[in-house]
C-alpha positions as a Markdown table, in Angstrom:
| # | Residue | x | y | z |
|---|---|---|---|---|
| 1 | Met | 0.8 | -23.7 | 7.9 |
| 2 | Asn | 1.6 | -24.3 | 11.9 |
| 3 | Asn | -1.0 | -27.2 | 13.8 |
| 4 | Met | -2.5 | -24.7 | 15.3 |
| 5 | Glu | -3.9 | -22.8 | 11.7 |
| 6 | Asn | -4.3 | -27.0 | 10.5 |
| 7 | Tyr | -6.3 | -27.8 | 13.5 |
| 8 | Phe | -8.7 | -24.5 | 11.9 |
| 9 | Phe | -8.2 | -25.5 | 7.8 |
| 10 | Ile | -8.7 | -29.8 | 8.5 |
| 11 | Ala | -11.7 | -28.9 | 11.4 |
| 12 | Thr | -14.0 | -26.8 | 8.4 |
| 13 | Ile | -13.1 | -28.5 | 5.9 |
| 14 | Ser | -14.4 | -31.7 | 7.9 |
| 15 | Ser | -17.6 | -29.7 | 8.8 |
| 16 | Ile | -18.5 | -28.7 | 5.7 |
| 17 | Ile | -18.5 | -32.2 | 4.0 |
| 18 | Phe | -20.0 | -34.3 | 6.7 |
| 19 | Tyr | -22.9 | -31.4 | 6.4 |
| 20 | Ala | -22.6 | -32.0 | 2.7 |
| 21 | Ile | -23.6 | -35.4 | 3.1 |
| 22 | Tyr | -26.7 | -34.6 | 5.8 |
| 23 | Tyr | -28.6 | -31.6 | 2.9 |
| 24 | Phe | -27.7 | -33.9 | -0.1 |
| 25 | Phe | -29.0 | -37.2 | 1.5 |
| 26 | Leu | -30.2 | -37.1 | 4.8 |
| 27 | Arg | -32.2 | -34.0 | 4.6 |
| 28 | Lys | -35.3 | -34.9 | 3.9 |
| 29 | Glu | -35.8 | -38.8 | 5.0 |
| 30 | Ser | -37.7 | -39.5 | 8.1 |
| 31 | Phe | -35.1 | -41.0 | 10.8 |
| 32 | His | -35.6 | -37.3 | 12.5 |
| 33 | Gln | -33.3 | -39.7 | 15.6 |
| 34 | Phe | -30.4 | -40.9 | 13.1 |
| 35 | Asn | -30.5 | -37.7 | 11.2 |
| 36 | Arg | -30.0 | -35.7 | 15.3 |
| 37 | Phe | -27.3 | -37.7 | 16.1 |
| 38 | Tyr | -25.7 | -37.2 | 12.6 |
| 39 | Leu | -25.0 | -33.9 | 13.3 |
| 40 | Leu | -24.2 | -34.2 | 16.4 |
| 41 | Gly | -21.6 | -36.9 | 15.3 |
| 42 | Ala | -20.1 | -34.7 | 12.5 |
| 43 | Leu | -19.6 | -32.0 | 14.7 |
| 44 | Met | -17.8 | -33.9 | 17.3 |
| 45 | Ala | -15.7 | -35.8 | 15.0 |
| 46 | Ser | -14.8 | -32.4 | 12.8 |
| 47 | Leu | -13.3 | -31.5 | 16.5 |
| 48 | Leu | -11.8 | -35.3 | 16.6 |
| 49 | Ile | -10.2 | -35.4 | 13.1 |
| 50 | Pro | -7.8 | -33.5 | 13.1 |
| 51 | Leu | -6.4 | -34.7 | 15.8 |
| 52 | Val | -6.0 | -38.2 | 14.4 |
| 53 | Arg | -2.4 | -38.5 | 13.5 |
| 54 | Phe | -0.3 | -41.7 | 11.5 |
| 55 | Ser | 1.4 | -42.8 | 9.5 |
| 56 | Val | 0.8 | -44.8 | 6.2 |
| 57 | Ala | 3.5 | -47.4 | 6.2 |
| 58 | Met | 5.6 | -47.9 | 3.3 |
| 59 | Pro | 7.2 | -51.3 | 2.2 |
| 60 | Val | 10.8 | -52.6 | 3.5 |
| 61 | Leu | 12.5 | -52.6 | 0.2 |
| 62 | Gly | 15.1 | -56.1 | -0.2 |
| 63 | Thr | 13.8 | -58.9 | 1.6 |
| 64 | Lys | 17.4 | -60.5 | 1.7 |
| 65 | Pro | 19.1 | -61.5 | 5.7 |
| 66 | Val | 22.2 | -59.8 | 6.6 |
| 67 | Ser | 24.5 | -62.3 | 8.1 |
| 68 | Asn | 27.5 | -62.8 | 9.5 |
| 69 | Leu | 27.8 | -58.7 | 9.8 |
| 70 | Ser | 27.7 | -58.3 | 13.8 |
| 71 | Glu | 28.9 | -54.7 | 13.2 |
| 72 | Phe | 26.3 | -53.1 | 10.5 |
| 73 | Ile | 24.9 | -50.1 | 11.2 |
| 74 | Thr | 21.1 | -49.4 | 10.5 |
| 75 | Tyr | 20.1 | -45.9 | 9.1 |
| 76 | Ile | 16.7 | -44.4 | 10.7 |
| 77 | Gln | 16.4 | -41.0 | 10.4 |
| 78 | Leu | 14.1 | -38.8 | 12.5 |
| 79 | Pro | 11.3 | -36.2 | 12.4 |
| 80 | Glu | 13.0 | -32.4 | 11.5 |
| 81 | Phe | 13.7 | -30.5 | 15.9 |
| 82 | Thr | 13.6 | -26.9 | 15.3 |
| 83 | Val | 14.5 | -24.2 | 16.6 |
| 84 | Ser | 13.0 | -20.6 | 17.0 |
| 85 | Ala | 14.4 | -17.7 | 17.0 |
| 86 | Gln | 11.9 | -14.7 | 17.6 |
| 87 | Thr | 13.0 | -11.2 | 16.3 |
| 88 | Ala | 12.4 | -8.4 | 17.4 |
| 89 | Ser | 9.6 | -6.9 | 14.4 |
| 90 | Trp | 6.5 | -5.8 | 16.5 |
| 91 | Trp | 4.2 | -7.4 | 13.6 |
| 92 | Ser | 4.5 | -11.0 | 12.3 |
| 93 | Phe | 1.3 | -13.5 | 10.6 |
| 94 | Ser | 1.1 | -15.7 | 14.0 |
| 95 | Lys | -0.3 | -12.1 | 16.5 |
| 96 | Leu | -2.6 | -11.3 | 13.8 |
| 97 | Phe | -4.0 | -14.3 | 13.6 |
| 98 | Trp | -3.7 | -15.3 | 17.3 |
| 99 | Gly | -5.5 | -11.7 | 17.7 |
| 100 | Ile | -8.2 | -12.5 | 15.1 |
| 101 | Tyr | -9.4 | -14.8 | 16.7 |
| 102 | Ile | -9.0 | -15.0 | 20.6 |
| 103 | Ser | -11.2 | -11.8 | 20.0 |
| 104 | Gly | -13.9 | -13.6 | 18.0 |
| 105 | Val | -13.8 | -16.4 | 20.7 |
| 106 | Leu | -14.4 | -13.1 | 23.3 |
| 107 | Val | -17.5 | -11.2 | 21.5 |
| 108 | Phe | -19.2 | -14.7 | 20.6 |
| 109 | Thr | -18.4 | -16.1 | 24.2 |
| 110 | Ile | -20.5 | -12.7 | 25.1 |
| 111 | Leu | -23.3 | -13.4 | 23.0 |
| 112 | Phe | -23.5 | -16.5 | 24.4 |
| 113 | Ile | -23.9 | -15.7 | 27.8 |
| 114 | Ile | -26.3 | -12.3 | 26.7 |
| 115 | Lys | -28.7 | -14.6 | 26.0 |
| 116 | Ile | -28.0 | -17.2 | 29.1 |
| 117 | Ile | -29.1 | -14.0 | 31.5 |
| 118 | Lys | -31.2 | -13.3 | 29.1 |
| 119 | Ile | -33.7 | -16.2 | 29.6 |
| 120 | Ser | -32.5 | -15.9 | 33.1 |
| 121 | Leu | -34.0 | -12.7 | 34.3 |
| 122 | Leu | -37.0 | -13.5 | 32.2 |
| 123 | Ile | -37.2 | -16.9 | 34.6 |
| 124 | Ile | -36.6 | -14.2 | 37.7 |
| 125 | Lys | -38.9 | -11.7 | 36.7 |
| 126 | Ser | -42.3 | -14.9 | 35.6 |
| 127 | Asn | -44.3 | -17.3 | 38.2 |
| 128 | Lys | -42.6 | -20.5 | 37.8 |
| 129 | Asn | -44.9 | -24.3 | 38.9 |
| 130 | Arg | -43.5 | -27.7 | 39.0 |
| 131 | Lys | -44.7 | -30.2 | 37.2 |
| 132 | Gly | -43.1 | -33.4 | 37.8 |
| 133 | Lys | -39.8 | -32.8 | 36.5 |
| 134 | Ser | -40.6 | -29.9 | 34.4 |
| 135 | Ile | -40.9 | -26.3 | 35.5 |
| 136 | Phe | -43.1 | -24.0 | 34.0 |
| 137 | Val | -42.7 | -20.3 | 33.2 |
| 138 | Glu | -45.2 | -18.4 | 33.2 |
| 139 | Tyr | -44.8 | -14.3 | 31.2 |
| 140 | Asp | -47.7 | -11.6 | 29.9 |
| 141 | Glu | -45.6 | -11.2 | 27.2 |
| 142 | Asn | -47.0 | -11.6 | 23.1 |
| 143 | Ile | -43.7 | -14.4 | 23.3 |
| 144 | Val | -44.2 | -18.3 | 21.4 |
| 145 | Pro | -44.3 | -20.6 | 24.1 |
| 146 | Phe | -40.4 | -21.7 | 24.2 |
| 147 | Ser | -39.0 | -24.6 | 26.6 |
| 148 | Phe | -35.1 | -24.8 | 27.8 |
| 149 | Phe | -34.1 | -27.5 | 29.7 |
| 150 | Asn | -36.6 | -28.4 | 31.8 |
| 151 | Tyr | -37.9 | -24.9 | 32.4 |
| 152 | Ile | -41.3 | -24.8 | 29.3 |
| 153 | Phe | -42.4 | -20.6 | 28.9 |
| 154 | Ile | -46.5 | -19.5 | 28.4 |
| 155 | Asn | -48.4 | -17.3 | 28.5 |
| 156 | Ser | -51.2 | -19.5 | 29.5 |
| 157 | Asn | -53.8 | -16.8 | 28.9 |
| 158 | Ala | -53.5 | -16.0 | 25.7 |
| 159 | Tyr | -54.6 | -19.9 | 24.9 |
| 160 | Asn | -57.5 | -22.5 | 25.3 |
| 161 | Gln | -57.4 | -25.8 | 27.7 |
| 162 | Glu | -56.7 | -28.0 | 24.5 |
| 163 | Asp | -54.4 | -25.3 | 22.9 |
| 164 | Asn | -52.0 | -25.4 | 26.5 |
| 165 | Glu | -52.1 | -28.9 | 26.9 |
| 166 | Arg | -50.7 | -29.6 | 23.3 |
| 167 | Ile | -47.8 | -26.8 | 23.1 |
| 168 | Ile | -47.6 | -28.1 | 26.9 |
| 169 | Leu | -46.8 | -31.6 | 25.5 |
| 170 | His | -44.2 | -31.1 | 22.3 |
| 171 | Glu | -42.3 | -28.8 | 24.4 |
| 172 | Gln | -42.5 | -31.6 | 27.6 |
| 173 | Ile | -41.2 | -33.8 | 24.4 |
| 174 | His | -38.2 | -31.1 | 24.6 |
| 175 | Val | -37.9 | -31.6 | 27.7 |
| 176 | Arg | -37.7 | -34.9 | 28.9 |
| 177 | Gln | -35.6 | -35.9 | 25.0 |
| 178 | Arg | -32.5 | -33.4 | 26.0 |
| 179 | His | -32.2 | -31.6 | 23.1 |
| 180 | Ser | -30.9 | -28.1 | 25.0 |
| 181 | Trp | -28.4 | -30.3 | 25.0 |
| 182 | Asp | -27.8 | -30.0 | 21.4 |
| 183 | Leu | -28.1 | -26.0 | 21.0 |
| 184 | Ile | -25.4 | -26.0 | 23.7 |
| 185 | Phe | -22.5 | -28.1 | 21.9 |
| 186 | Val | -23.5 | -26.5 | 18.8 |
| 187 | Glu | -23.6 | -22.6 | 20.6 |
| 188 | Leu | -19.5 | -23.7 | 22.2 |
| 189 | Val | -18.6 | -25.5 | 19.1 |
| 190 | Gly | -19.4 | -22.3 | 17.5 |
| 191 | Ile | -17.2 | -20.1 | 19.4 |
| 192 | Val | -14.5 | -22.3 | 18.6 |
| 193 | Leu | -15.1 | -22.2 | 15.6 |
| 194 | Trp | -16.1 | -18.6 | 15.2 |
| 195 | Phe | -15.1 | -18.1 | 11.5 |
| 196 | Asn | -17.1 | -21.9 | 9.9 |
| 197 | Pro | -20.5 | -20.4 | 8.5 |
| 198 | Ile | -21.3 | -23.6 | 8.1 |
| 199 | Ile | -21.9 | -24.4 | 12.0 |
| 200 | Leu | -24.7 | -21.8 | 11.9 |
| 201 | Leu | -27.0 | -24.2 | 9.2 |
| 202 | Tyr | -26.1 | -27.0 | 12.1 |
| 203 | Lys | -27.7 | -25.5 | 14.6 |
| 204 | Arg | -30.7 | -24.6 | 12.5 |
| 205 | Ser | -30.7 | -28.1 | 11.2 |
| 206 | Leu | -30.8 | -29.8 | 14.4 |
| 207 | Gln | -33.3 | -27.0 | 15.8 |
| 208 | Val | -35.6 | -28.0 | 12.5 |
| 209 | Ile | -35.2 | -31.7 | 13.4 |
| 210 | His | -35.8 | -30.9 | 17.1 |
| 211 | Glu | -39.6 | -30.0 | 15.9 |
| 212 | Tyr | -39.9 | -32.6 | 14.2 |
| 213 | Leu | -39.1 | -34.9 | 16.6 |
| 214 | Ala | -41.6 | -33.7 | 19.2 |
| 215 | Asp | -44.7 | -33.1 | 15.8 |
| 216 | His | -44.3 | -36.7 | 15.9 |
| 217 | Arg | -44.6 | -38.0 | 19.5 |
| 218 | Val | -47.7 | -35.4 | 19.3 |
| 219 | Leu | -49.4 | -36.8 | 16.8 |
| 220 | Gln | -48.4 | -40.7 | 18.6 |
| 221 | Gln | -50.7 | -39.2 | 21.6 |
| 222 | Gly | -53.4 | -39.1 | 19.3 |
| 223 | Ile | -53.4 | -35.3 | 18.9 |
| 224 | Glu | -55.7 | -34.4 | 16.3 |
| 225 | Gln | -53.6 | -33.5 | 13.3 |
| 226 | Gly | -56.3 | -30.5 | 11.6 |
| 227 | Ala | -56.0 | -28.8 | 14.8 |
| 228 | Tyr | -52.4 | -29.3 | 15.4 |
| 229 | Leu | -51.6 | -28.1 | 12.1 |
| 230 | Asn | -54.2 | -24.9 | 13.2 |
| 231 | Leu | -52.5 | -24.2 | 16.4 |
| 232 | Leu | -49.2 | -23.4 | 14.6 |
| 233 | Leu | -50.0 | -21.6 | 12.2 |
| 234 | Arg | -52.1 | -19.4 | 15.1 |
| 235 | Gln | -47.6 | -18.9 | 16.5 |
| 236 | Leu | -47.4 | -17.2 | 14.0 |
| 237 | Thr | -47.5 | -13.6 | 14.3 |
| 238 | Leu | -45.9 | -14.2 | 18.0 |
| 239 | Gln | -41.9 | -12.8 | 18.8 |
| 240 | Asn | -39.4 | -15.5 | 18.3 |
| 241 | Glu | -36.3 | -14.4 | 20.0 |
| 242 | Trp | -35.3 | -16.8 | 22.5 |
| 243 | Met | -32.6 | -18.7 | 19.7 |
| 244 | Leu | -31.1 | -21.0 | 22.7 |
| 245 | Gly | -34.7 | -22.8 | 23.4 |
| 246 | His | -37.1 | -24.6 | 21.2 |
| 247 | His | -39.8 | -22.7 | 20.0 |
| 248 | Phe | -43.4 | -24.5 | 19.4 |
| 249 | Asn | -43.5 | -22.3 | 15.7 |
| 250 | Tyr | -40.2 | -23.0 | 15.0 |
| 251 | Leu | -39.2 | -22.7 | 11.1 |
| 252 | Leu | -42.7 | -23.1 | 10.3 |
| 253 | Thr | -42.2 | -24.1 | 6.6 |
| 254 | Lys | -43.7 | -26.6 | 3.5 |
| 255 | Asn | -41.0 | -28.2 | 4.5 |
| 256 | Arg | -42.8 | -29.4 | 8.4 |
| 257 | Phe | -46.4 | -29.7 | 7.1 |
| 258 | Lys | -45.0 | -32.6 | 4.9 |
| 259 | Met | -42.7 | -34.8 | 8.0 |
| 260 | Leu | -46.0 | -34.0 | 9.3 |
| 261 | Lys | -47.3 | -36.6 | 7.1 |
| 262 | Asn | -44.0 | -39.0 | 6.6 |
| 263 | Asn | -43.6 | -40.9 | 8.4 |
| 264 | His | -41.9 | -43.8 | 6.7 |
| 265 | Tyr | -38.5 | -43.2 | 4.4 |
| 266 | Ser | -37.9 | -45.5 | 1.6 |
| 267 | Lys | -35.5 | -48.3 | 1.5 |
| 268 | Trp | -32.5 | -47.3 | 0.9 |
| 269 | Ala | -32.7 | -43.9 | 2.5 |
| 270 | Ile | -30.4 | -46.0 | 5.7 |
| 271 | Ala | -27.8 | -47.0 | 2.8 |
| 272 | Arg | -26.9 | -43.1 | 1.8 |
| 273 | Val | -25.5 | -42.8 | 5.1 |
| 274 | Leu | -22.9 | -45.7 | 3.6 |
| 275 | Phe | -21.3 | -42.6 | 0.9 |
| 276 | Val | -20.5 | -41.2 | 4.6 |
| 277 | Leu | -16.9 | -43.2 | 4.6 |
| 278 | Pro | -15.0 | -42.6 | 1.7 |
| 279 | Phe | -15.7 | -39.4 | 3.2 |
| 280 | Ile | -14.0 | -40.4 | 6.6 |
| 281 | Ala | -11.7 | -41.7 | 4.8 |
| 282 | Leu | -10.4 | -39.2 | 2.9 |
| 283 | Leu | -10.6 | -36.8 | 6.2 |
| 284 | Leu | -8.0 | -38.5 | 8.1 |
| 285 | Met | -6.4 | -39.1 | 4.9 |
| 286 | Leu | -5.5 | -35.1 | 4.6 |
| 287 | Asn | -4.1 | -36.0 | 8.9 |
| 288 | Cys | -1.6 | -39.0 | 7.4 |
| 289 | Lys | 1.5 | -38.6 | 7.0 |
| 290 | Pro | 4.2 | -41.3 | 5.5 |
| 291 | Lys | 6.0 | -43.3 | 7.2 |
| 292 | Thr | 9.7 | -42.7 | 5.9 |
| 293 | Glu | 9.1 | -38.8 | 6.6 |
| 294 | Gln | 9.3 | -40.5 | 10.5 |
| 295 | Thr | 12.1 | -43.3 | 10.2 |
| 296 | Ile | 14.0 | -44.4 | 6.5 |
| 297 | Glu | 14.7 | -47.1 | 7.1 |
| 298 | Tyr | 17.0 | -49.2 | 4.6 |
| 299 | Ala | 16.7 | -53.1 | 3.2 |
| 300 | Ile | 20.1 | -54.5 | 2.4 |
| 301 | Thr | 21.5 | -57.1 | -0.4 |
| 302 | Leu | 24.6 | -58.8 | 0.2 |
| 303 | Glu | 26.6 | -60.9 | -2.5 |
| 304 | Asn | 29.5 | -63.3 | -2.0 |
| 305 | Met | 29.5 | -63.2 | 1.5 |
| 306 | Pro | 33.1 | -64.7 | 3.1 |
| 307 | Ser | 32.9 | -67.4 | 5.0 |
| 308 | Glu | 33.7 | -66.5 | 8.9 |
| 309 | Ser | 37.2 | -65.8 | 9.7 |
| 310 | Asn | 39.0 | -63.6 | 12.9 |
| 311 | Glu | 40.6 | -61.7 | 10.5 |
| 312 | Glu | 39.1 | -58.4 | 10.5 |
| 313 | Val | 37.1 | -57.9 | 6.9 |
| 314 | Thr | 36.0 | -55.2 | 4.6 |
| 315 | Tyr | 32.7 | -56.4 | 2.9 |
| 316 | Glu | 30.8 | -53.8 | 0.5 |
| 317 | Val | 26.9 | -53.6 | 0.8 |
| 318 | Asp | 24.4 | -52.3 | -1.5 |
| 319 | Ile | 22.2 | -50.3 | 0.8 |
| 320 | Ile | 19.1 | -50.0 | -1.0 |
| 321 | Gln | 16.9 | -46.0 | -1.1 |
| 322 | Gly | 15.2 | -46.3 | -3.8 |
| 323 | Glu | 14.1 | -47.0 | -7.6 |
| 324 | Asp | 17.4 | -47.1 | -9.1 |
| 325 | Asn | 18.8 | -45.0 | -6.6 |
| 326 | Val | 21.9 | -47.0 | -5.1 |
| 327 | Gln | 24.4 | -46.1 | -2.0 |
| 328 | Lys | 27.2 | -48.1 | -0.9 |
| 329 | Ile | 29.3 | -48.5 | 2.0 |
| 330 | Asn | 32.2 | -50.2 | 3.1 |
| 331 | Val | 31.2 | -51.8 | 6.6 |
| 332 | Lys | 34.2 | -54.0 | 8.4 |
| 333 | Lys | 33.4 | -57.2 | 10.3 |
| 334 | Thr | 34.1 | -58.7 | 13.5 |
| 335 | Glu | 33.9 | -62.0 | 15.2 |
| 336 | Glu | 30.7 | -61.7 | 16.3 |
| 337 | Pro | 27.9 | -61.8 | 13.6 |
| 338 | Val | 24.6 | -60.6 | 14.0 |
| 339 | Arg | 20.9 | -59.7 | 11.0 |
| 340 | Phe | 19.5 | -57.5 | 10.2 |
| 341 | Thr | 17.6 | -55.2 | 13.4 |
| 342 | Glu | 14.0 | -56.5 | 14.7 |
| 343 | Glu | 13.5 | -54.2 | 17.1 |
| 344 | Met | 14.6 | -50.2 | 16.5 |
| 345 | Pro | 16.5 | -47.9 | 19.8 |
| 346 | Glu | 14.2 | -45.8 | 21.2 |
| 347 | Pro | 15.1 | -43.3 | 23.5 |
| 348 | Ile | 14.3 | -44.0 | 27.4 |
| 349 | Gly | 10.5 | -42.9 | 28.0 |
| 350 | Gly | 10.2 | -42.6 | 24.4 |
| 351 | Phe | 10.2 | -39.8 | 21.3 |
| 352 | Asp | 8.7 | -36.6 | 23.3 |
| 353 | Ala | 11.0 | -37.0 | 25.5 |
| 354 | Met | 14.3 | -37.0 | 23.3 |
| 355 | Tyr | 13.1 | -34.3 | 21.8 |
| 356 | Lys | 12.0 | -31.6 | 25.2 |
| 357 | Phe | 15.6 | -33.2 | 25.6 |
| 358 | Leu | 16.2 | -31.2 | 22.3 |
| 359 | Ala | 13.9 | -28.5 | 23.2 |
| 360 | Asp | 15.4 | -27.8 | 26.9 |
| 361 | Asn | 18.7 | -27.6 | 25.8 |
| 362 | Leu | 19.4 | -26.7 | 22.4 |
| 363 | Lys | 19.8 | -22.5 | 21.9 |
| 364 | Tyr | 20.0 | -20.4 | 18.9 |
| 365 | Pro | 23.8 | -19.4 | 18.6 |
| 366 | Glu | 23.3 | -15.2 | 19.2 |
| 367 | Ala | 25.9 | -14.2 | 16.8 |
| 368 | Ala | 24.3 | -16.4 | 14.0 |
| 369 | Arg | 20.8 | -15.1 | 14.4 |
| 370 | Asn | 21.8 | -11.1 | 14.5 |
| 371 | Ser | 23.7 | -11.9 | 11.5 |
| 372 | Gly | 20.2 | -13.7 | 10.2 |
| 373 | Ile | 21.3 | -17.4 | 9.7 |
| 374 | Ser | 19.3 | -20.1 | 9.8 |
| 375 | Gly | 18.8 | -23.1 | 8.2 |
| 376 | Gln | 19.4 | -26.8 | 8.8 |
| 377 | Val | 21.4 | -29.0 | 9.6 |
| 378 | Phe | 22.1 | -33.2 | 9.5 |
| 379 | Ile | 23.4 | -34.7 | 12.4 |
| 380 | Glu | 23.8 | -37.9 | 12.1 |
| 381 | Phe | 24.6 | -40.9 | 15.7 |
| 382 | Val | 25.5 | -44.2 | 16.6 |
| 383 | Val | 23.2 | -45.7 | 19.2 |
| 384 | Glu | 26.1 | -48.3 | 21.2 |
| 385 | Lys | 24.6 | -51.9 | 22.4 |
| 386 | Asp | 24.5 | -49.8 | 26.2 |
| 387 | Gly | 21.8 | -47.2 | 24.5 |
| 388 | Ser | 25.4 | -44.4 | 24.4 |
| 389 | Ile | 25.3 | -41.9 | 21.8 |
| 390 | Ser | 28.3 | -42.1 | 20.3 |
| 391 | Asn | 30.1 | -40.9 | 16.6 |
| 392 | Ala | 28.4 | -38.2 | 16.4 |
| 393 | Lys | 28.9 | -36.1 | 13.2 |
| 394 | Val | 27.9 | -33.1 | 11.0 |
| 395 | Leu | 26.3 | -34.4 | 8.1 |
| 396 | Lys | 25.1 | -31.5 | 6.0 |
| 397 | Gly | 25.6 | -28.4 | 7.4 |
| 398 | Ala | 24.4 | -25.0 | 7.5 |
| 399 | Asp | 26.7 | -22.8 | 9.4 |
| 400 | Pro | 29.5 | -22.9 | 11.6 |
| 401 | Glu | 27.9 | -22.1 | 15.1 |
| 402 | Leu | 24.7 | -23.7 | 13.8 |
| 403 | Asp | 26.3 | -27.0 | 13.0 |
| 404 | Ala | 28.4 | -26.5 | 16.6 |
| 405 | Glu | 24.8 | -26.0 | 18.5 |
| 406 | Ala | 23.2 | -29.3 | 17.0 |
| 407 | Leu | 26.1 | -30.8 | 17.1 |
| 408 | Arg | 27.0 | -30.3 | 20.9 |
| 409 | Val | 23.1 | -31.1 | 22.0 |
| 410 | Val | 23.7 | -34.9 | 20.3 |
| 411 | Arg | 26.6 | -35.1 | 22.0 |
| 412 | Ile | 24.5 | -34.9 | 24.7 |
| 413 | Met | 21.9 | -36.2 | 24.4 |
| 414 | Pro | 20.5 | -39.4 | 27.7 |
| 415 | Lys | 21.3 | -43.2 | 27.0 |
| 416 | Trp | 18.3 | -45.1 | 25.1 |
| 417 | Lys | 17.3 | -48.5 | 24.9 |
| 418 | Pro | 19.3 | -50.1 | 22.2 |
| 419 | Gly | 18.2 | -51.9 | 19.1 |
| 420 | Lys | 18.4 | -56.0 | 19.3 |
| 421 | Gln | 19.1 | -58.2 | 16.6 |
| 422 | Met | 17.5 | -61.8 | 17.7 |
| 423 | Gly | 17.7 | -59.8 | 21.8 |
| 424 | Lys | 20.2 | -59.2 | 21.8 |
| 425 | Pro | 21.4 | -55.6 | 20.9 |
| 426 | Val | 23.7 | -53.9 | 18.1 |
| 427 | Arg | 24.6 | -50.0 | 17.0 |
| 428 | Thr | 21.7 | -49.0 | 15.2 |
| 429 | Phe | 22.7 | -45.3 | 12.8 |
| 430 | Tyr | 20.6 | -42.2 | 13.3 |
| 431 | Gln | 20.0 | -39.2 | 11.2 |
| 432 | Ile | 18.2 | -36.8 | 12.6 |
| 433 | Pro | 17.5 | -33.0 | 11.2 |
| 434 | Val | 18.0 | -29.0 | 13.3 |
| 435 | Arg | 16.2 | -26.0 | 11.6 |
| 436 | Phe | 17.5 | -23.0 | 12.9 |
| 437 | Ala | 14.2 | -20.4 | 11.4 |
| 438 | Ile | 13.9 | -16.9 | 12.2 |
| 439 | Asn | 10.3 | -16.2 | 13.2 |
């Protein structure tokens, strides 16, 4: 699964989990303003969570310090770098995926533009009057009153003065609370994640919450509840087609009537929100990578360390890689003692700069590409005290041509910032896997 496919997968799973929390724990509660921002935040989080990439630090094995060992080389393995070669095939899963996705984006973008155009045409052909921050659009069609941003659409001739005042008060609340921005945001998310049907549920739930908010505010203004409910019932025969607007009778259900009478919520309602936290942690774990995938740090233990001398002496060092998995190397002692590396080396400009250098310089060998040869090459190299790259060699090869190309580019890498121990530069051993893949 490539990065974009992984993004869409995690974004979809996130949106489903967040909406399930709303549906089972929050939907029937009357803290509508909280529910409104919860749904908006859930959508935003669903878009951002796939972008959050972090590593889980693994414990360092062993605690005994290394002493009197200036030329000891610490092993660090970098993330794998992939060099891809395109085949002559006209079809691939990636092309099919992007073809379908872009087609869906175009279709839903066109549908969104059509909705905007329909509302714009109604504004253009209707009489308009500005009252305060609201613009009243009067029409003669049999359409339920609705609002869109600061436009309030109403057929005032179809209602008496009292009903007009109640309808206008209701729609002005939508305008003041900027509910249209919520719907535009959901529409845009629906374009990006058009394949995710749960987005439609977000939109419908937000529209219902908007109506709850407006209904409660109307009743707080002193409007008699029975007369208001009767007005809502009389809107059922009118057309309701402006899906970007807020309709005076949108989703007229028994639940809406119940909410008009329910001005409180259980004392444990807010506590239910805490159910969100473990699910957020679960979603973040989907993007979690063990730190060992990026850097492999080996702890060192020494036994029977000889005393200082100017002679060149070879020590045997145990490098602990894991439980019951010990690898031994020989390290030569020199005059200048250092300890285990505290500050690891880093490419000048960061690892992004290093991988850009690899991307710009690594070429898939033509003969290997034509023969369909692929594989992974492990290159080992040393970052010297001055930051230069030395001792590059192939630890594990795949093919002579692939090996040679990976080795060539690693040898010409720019200087790094050297590793340091107690403020002094030390040599550091790195490994980088280079994968040559034919798509």
